[in-house]
PDB file of C-alpha atoms in Angstrom:
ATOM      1  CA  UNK A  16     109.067 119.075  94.188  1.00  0.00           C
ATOM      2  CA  UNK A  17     108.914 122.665  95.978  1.00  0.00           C
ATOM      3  CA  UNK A  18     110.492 122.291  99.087  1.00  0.00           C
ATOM      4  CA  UNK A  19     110.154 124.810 101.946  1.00  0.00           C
ATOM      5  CA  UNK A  20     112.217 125.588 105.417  1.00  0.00           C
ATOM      6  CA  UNK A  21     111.320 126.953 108.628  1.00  0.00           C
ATOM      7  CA  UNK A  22     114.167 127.395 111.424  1.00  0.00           C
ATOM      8  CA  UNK A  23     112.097 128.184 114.647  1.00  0.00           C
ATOM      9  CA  UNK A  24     114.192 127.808 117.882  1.00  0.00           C
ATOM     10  CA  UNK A  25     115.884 124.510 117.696  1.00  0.00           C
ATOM     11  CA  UNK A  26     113.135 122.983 115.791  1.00  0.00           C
ATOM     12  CA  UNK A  27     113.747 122.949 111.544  1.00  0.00           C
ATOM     13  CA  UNK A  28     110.778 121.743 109.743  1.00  0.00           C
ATOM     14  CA  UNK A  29     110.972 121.276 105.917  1.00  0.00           C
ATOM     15  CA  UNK A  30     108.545 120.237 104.023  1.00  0.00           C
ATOM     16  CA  UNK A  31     108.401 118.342 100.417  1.00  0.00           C
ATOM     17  CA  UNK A  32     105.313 118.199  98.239  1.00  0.00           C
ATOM     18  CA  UNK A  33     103.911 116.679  95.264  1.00  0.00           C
ATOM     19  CA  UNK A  34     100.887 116.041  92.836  1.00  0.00           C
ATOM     20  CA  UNK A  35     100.067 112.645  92.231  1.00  0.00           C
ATOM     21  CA  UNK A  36      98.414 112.220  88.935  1.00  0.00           C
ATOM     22  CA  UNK A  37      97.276 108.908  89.510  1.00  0.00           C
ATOM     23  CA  UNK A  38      95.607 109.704  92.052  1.00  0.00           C
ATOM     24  CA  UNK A  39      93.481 112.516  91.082  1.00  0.00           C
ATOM     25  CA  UNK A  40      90.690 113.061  88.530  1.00  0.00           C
ATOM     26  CA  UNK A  41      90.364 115.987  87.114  1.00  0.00           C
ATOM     27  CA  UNK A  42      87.532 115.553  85.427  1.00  0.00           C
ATOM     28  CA  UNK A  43      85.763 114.785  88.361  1.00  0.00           C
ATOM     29  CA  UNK A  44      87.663 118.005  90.280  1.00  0.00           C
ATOM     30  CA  UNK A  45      89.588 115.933  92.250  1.00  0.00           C
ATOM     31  CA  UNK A  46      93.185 116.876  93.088  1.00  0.00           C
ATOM     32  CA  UNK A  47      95.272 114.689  95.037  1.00  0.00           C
ATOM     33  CA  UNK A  48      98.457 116.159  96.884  1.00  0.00           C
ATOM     34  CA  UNK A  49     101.292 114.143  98.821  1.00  0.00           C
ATOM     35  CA  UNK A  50     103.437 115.921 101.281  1.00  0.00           C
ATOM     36  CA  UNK A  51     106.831 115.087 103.229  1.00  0.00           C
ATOM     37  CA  UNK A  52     107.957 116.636 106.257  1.00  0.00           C
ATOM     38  CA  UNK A  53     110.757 116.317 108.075  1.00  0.00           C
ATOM     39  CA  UNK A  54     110.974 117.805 111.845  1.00  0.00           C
ATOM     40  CA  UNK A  55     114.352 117.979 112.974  1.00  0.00           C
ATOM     41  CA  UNK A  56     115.522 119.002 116.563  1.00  0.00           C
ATOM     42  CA  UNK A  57     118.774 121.123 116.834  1.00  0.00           C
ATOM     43  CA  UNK A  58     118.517 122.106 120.513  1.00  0.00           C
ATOM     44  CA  UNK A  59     119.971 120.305 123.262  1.00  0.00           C
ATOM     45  CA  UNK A  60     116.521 119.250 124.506  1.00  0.00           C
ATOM     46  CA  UNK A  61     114.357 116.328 123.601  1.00  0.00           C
ATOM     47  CA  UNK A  62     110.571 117.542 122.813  1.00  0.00           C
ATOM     48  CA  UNK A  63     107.782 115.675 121.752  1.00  0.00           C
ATOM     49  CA  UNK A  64     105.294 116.681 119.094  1.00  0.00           C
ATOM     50  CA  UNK A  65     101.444 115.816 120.957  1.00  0.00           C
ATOM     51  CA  UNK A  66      99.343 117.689 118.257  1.00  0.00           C
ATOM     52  CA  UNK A  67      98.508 119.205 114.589  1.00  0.00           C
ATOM     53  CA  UNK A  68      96.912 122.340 113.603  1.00  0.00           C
ATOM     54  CA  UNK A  69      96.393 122.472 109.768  1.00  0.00           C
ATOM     55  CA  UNK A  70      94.405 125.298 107.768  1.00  0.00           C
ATOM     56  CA  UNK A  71      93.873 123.758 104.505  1.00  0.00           C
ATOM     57  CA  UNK A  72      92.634 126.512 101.299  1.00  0.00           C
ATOM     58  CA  UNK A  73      91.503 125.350  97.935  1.00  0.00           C
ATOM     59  CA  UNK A  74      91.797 127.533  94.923  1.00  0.00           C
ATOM     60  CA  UNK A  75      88.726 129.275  95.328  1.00  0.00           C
ATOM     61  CA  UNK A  76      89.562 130.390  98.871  1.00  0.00           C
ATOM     62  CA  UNK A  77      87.577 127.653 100.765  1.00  0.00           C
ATOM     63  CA  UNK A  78      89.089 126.528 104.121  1.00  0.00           C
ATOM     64  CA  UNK A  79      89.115 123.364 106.128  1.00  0.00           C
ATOM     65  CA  UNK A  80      90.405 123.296 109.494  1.00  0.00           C
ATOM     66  CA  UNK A  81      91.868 120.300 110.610  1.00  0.00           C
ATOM     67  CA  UNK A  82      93.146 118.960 114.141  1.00  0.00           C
ATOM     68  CA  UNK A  83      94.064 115.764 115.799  1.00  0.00           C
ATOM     69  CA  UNK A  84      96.320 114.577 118.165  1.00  0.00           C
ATOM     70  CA  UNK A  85     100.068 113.637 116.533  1.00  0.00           C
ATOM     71  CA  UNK A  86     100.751 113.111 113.001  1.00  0.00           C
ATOM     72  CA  UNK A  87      99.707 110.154 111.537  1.00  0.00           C
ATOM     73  CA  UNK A  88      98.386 108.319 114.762  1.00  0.00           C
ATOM     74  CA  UNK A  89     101.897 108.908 116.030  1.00  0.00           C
ATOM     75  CA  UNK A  90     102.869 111.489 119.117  1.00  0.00           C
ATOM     76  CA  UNK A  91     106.774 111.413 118.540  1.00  0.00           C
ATOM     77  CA  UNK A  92     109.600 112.190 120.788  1.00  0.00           C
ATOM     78  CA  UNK A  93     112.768 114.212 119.019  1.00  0.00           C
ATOM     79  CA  UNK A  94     115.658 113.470 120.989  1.00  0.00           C
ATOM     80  CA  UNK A  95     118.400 116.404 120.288  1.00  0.00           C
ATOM     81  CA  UNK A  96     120.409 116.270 116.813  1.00  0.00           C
ATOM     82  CA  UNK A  97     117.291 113.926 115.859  1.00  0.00           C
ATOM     83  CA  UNK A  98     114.669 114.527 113.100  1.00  0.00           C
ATOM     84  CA  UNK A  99     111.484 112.792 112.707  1.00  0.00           C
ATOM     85  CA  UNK A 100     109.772 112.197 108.920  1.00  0.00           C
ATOM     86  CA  UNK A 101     106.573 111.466 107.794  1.00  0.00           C
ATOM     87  CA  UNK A 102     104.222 111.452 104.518  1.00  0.00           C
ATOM     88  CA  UNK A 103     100.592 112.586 104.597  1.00  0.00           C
ATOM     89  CA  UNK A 104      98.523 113.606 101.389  1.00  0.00           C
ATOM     90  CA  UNK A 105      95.665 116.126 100.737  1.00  0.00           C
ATOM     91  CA  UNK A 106      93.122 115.974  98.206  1.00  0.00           C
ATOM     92  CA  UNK A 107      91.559 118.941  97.012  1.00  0.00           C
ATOM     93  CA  UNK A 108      88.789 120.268  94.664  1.00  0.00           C
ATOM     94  CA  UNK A 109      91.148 122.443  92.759  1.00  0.00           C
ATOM     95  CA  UNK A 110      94.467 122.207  90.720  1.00  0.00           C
ATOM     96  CA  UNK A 111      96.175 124.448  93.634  1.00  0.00           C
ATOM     97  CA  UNK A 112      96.127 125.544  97.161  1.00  0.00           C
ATOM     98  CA  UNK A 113      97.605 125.386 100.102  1.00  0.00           C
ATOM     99  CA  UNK A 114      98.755 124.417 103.475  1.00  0.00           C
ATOM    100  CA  UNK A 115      99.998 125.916 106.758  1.00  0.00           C
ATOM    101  CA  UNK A 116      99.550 125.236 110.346  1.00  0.00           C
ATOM    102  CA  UNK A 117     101.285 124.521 113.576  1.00  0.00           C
ATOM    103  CA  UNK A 118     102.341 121.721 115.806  1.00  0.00           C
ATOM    104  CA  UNK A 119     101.941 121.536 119.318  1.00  0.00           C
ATOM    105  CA  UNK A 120     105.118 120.340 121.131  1.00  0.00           C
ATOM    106  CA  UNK A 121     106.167 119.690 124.931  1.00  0.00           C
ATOM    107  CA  UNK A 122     109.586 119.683 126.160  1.00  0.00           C
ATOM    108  CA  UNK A 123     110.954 116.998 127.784  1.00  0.00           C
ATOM    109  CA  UNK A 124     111.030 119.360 131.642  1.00  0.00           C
ATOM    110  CA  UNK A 125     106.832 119.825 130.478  1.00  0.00           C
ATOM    111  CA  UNK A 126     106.606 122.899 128.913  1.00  0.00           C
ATOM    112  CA  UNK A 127     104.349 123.281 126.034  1.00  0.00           C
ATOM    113  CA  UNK A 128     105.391 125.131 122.993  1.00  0.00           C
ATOM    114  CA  UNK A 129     104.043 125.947 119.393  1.00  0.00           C
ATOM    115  CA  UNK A 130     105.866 125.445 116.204  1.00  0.00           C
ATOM    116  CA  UNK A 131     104.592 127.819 113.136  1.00  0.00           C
ATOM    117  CA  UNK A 132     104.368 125.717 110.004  1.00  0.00           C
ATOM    118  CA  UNK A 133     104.311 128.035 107.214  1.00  0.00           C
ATOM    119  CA  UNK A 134     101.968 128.220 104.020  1.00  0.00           C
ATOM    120  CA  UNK A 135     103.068 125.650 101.612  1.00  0.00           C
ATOM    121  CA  UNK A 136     101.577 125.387  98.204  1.00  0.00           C
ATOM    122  CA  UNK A 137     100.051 122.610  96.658  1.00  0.00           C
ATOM    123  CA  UNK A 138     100.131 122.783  92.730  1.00  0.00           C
ATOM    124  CA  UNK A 139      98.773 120.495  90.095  1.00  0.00           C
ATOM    125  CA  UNK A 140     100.845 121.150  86.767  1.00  0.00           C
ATOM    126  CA  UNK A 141      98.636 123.105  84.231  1.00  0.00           C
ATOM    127  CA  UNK A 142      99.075 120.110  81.683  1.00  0.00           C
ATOM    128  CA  UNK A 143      97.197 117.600  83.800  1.00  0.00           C
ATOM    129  CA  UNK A 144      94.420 119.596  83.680  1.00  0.00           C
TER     130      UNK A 144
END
C-alpha cells in the first residue's frame, strides 16, 4: 500500500491506497481504487474540515473534477493533537491514475484556510490485468 505525507502548518494528512481486485473488471475497463486518509491536527487550534476539492486523472490523461461539502457526508471538527480518518474509493477506466486535491478548513476563531492534498497514485498491479 503506497502511503504518502503532507505536513502543511499544523495539519498532517497521509494518505493510504489500494486496488481492490474484487471489485474491478478488467475486462470490462473497470478499475476500482480504495483510499485511507488520515487528517491529523498538530497545532494548538481546533479547525474543522467544511469541504473537498478532488482532481481525479485516468491513465489516458482524462480529468474529473469533483466537489462536495465534507468527506463522506461528514464536516469534522479536529480538536488539537486529534486526527480524523476516513475511507473513500475511486473507480477508474484504467489500471492507473491519480488523485490530488485540497480541503477547505475553518478555524475554530472563523478563518478559512486551504489544505494542499498532493497527487497520489492509484495503481492496479500489471498481473491483474
Amino acid at each position: 500500500m503506497p502511503i504518502q505525507k503532507l505536513m502543511t502548518p499544523h495539519i498532517q494528512v497521509i494518505v493510504t491506497t489500494a486496488y481492490v481486485p474484487a471489485e474491478s473488471r478488467p475486462e470490462e475497463n473497470y478499475y476500482f481504487f480504495a483510499y485511507k486518509i488520515s487528517i491529523k491536527n498538530t497545532g494548538s487550534r481546533s479547525a474543522q474540515l467544511m469541504s473537498r476539492h478532488w482532481i481525479i486523472t485516468d491513465g489516458l490523461g482524462r480529468t474529473e473534477d469533483v466537489r462536495g461539502p465534507g468527506v463522506i457526508g461528514l464536516q469534522p471538527k479536529i480538536n488539537s493533537g486529534q486526527s480524523f480518518e476516513y475511507e473513500s474509493a475511486c473507480p477508474l477506466s484504467t489500471s492507473s491514475g491519480t488523485m490530488k486535491g485540497s480541503y477547505q478548513m475553518i478555524s475554530e476563531e472563523g478563518d478559512s484556510f486551504t489544505i494542499e492534498v498532493p497527487e497520489f497514485y492509484l495503481i492496479a498491479p500489471q498481473s491483474l490485468h
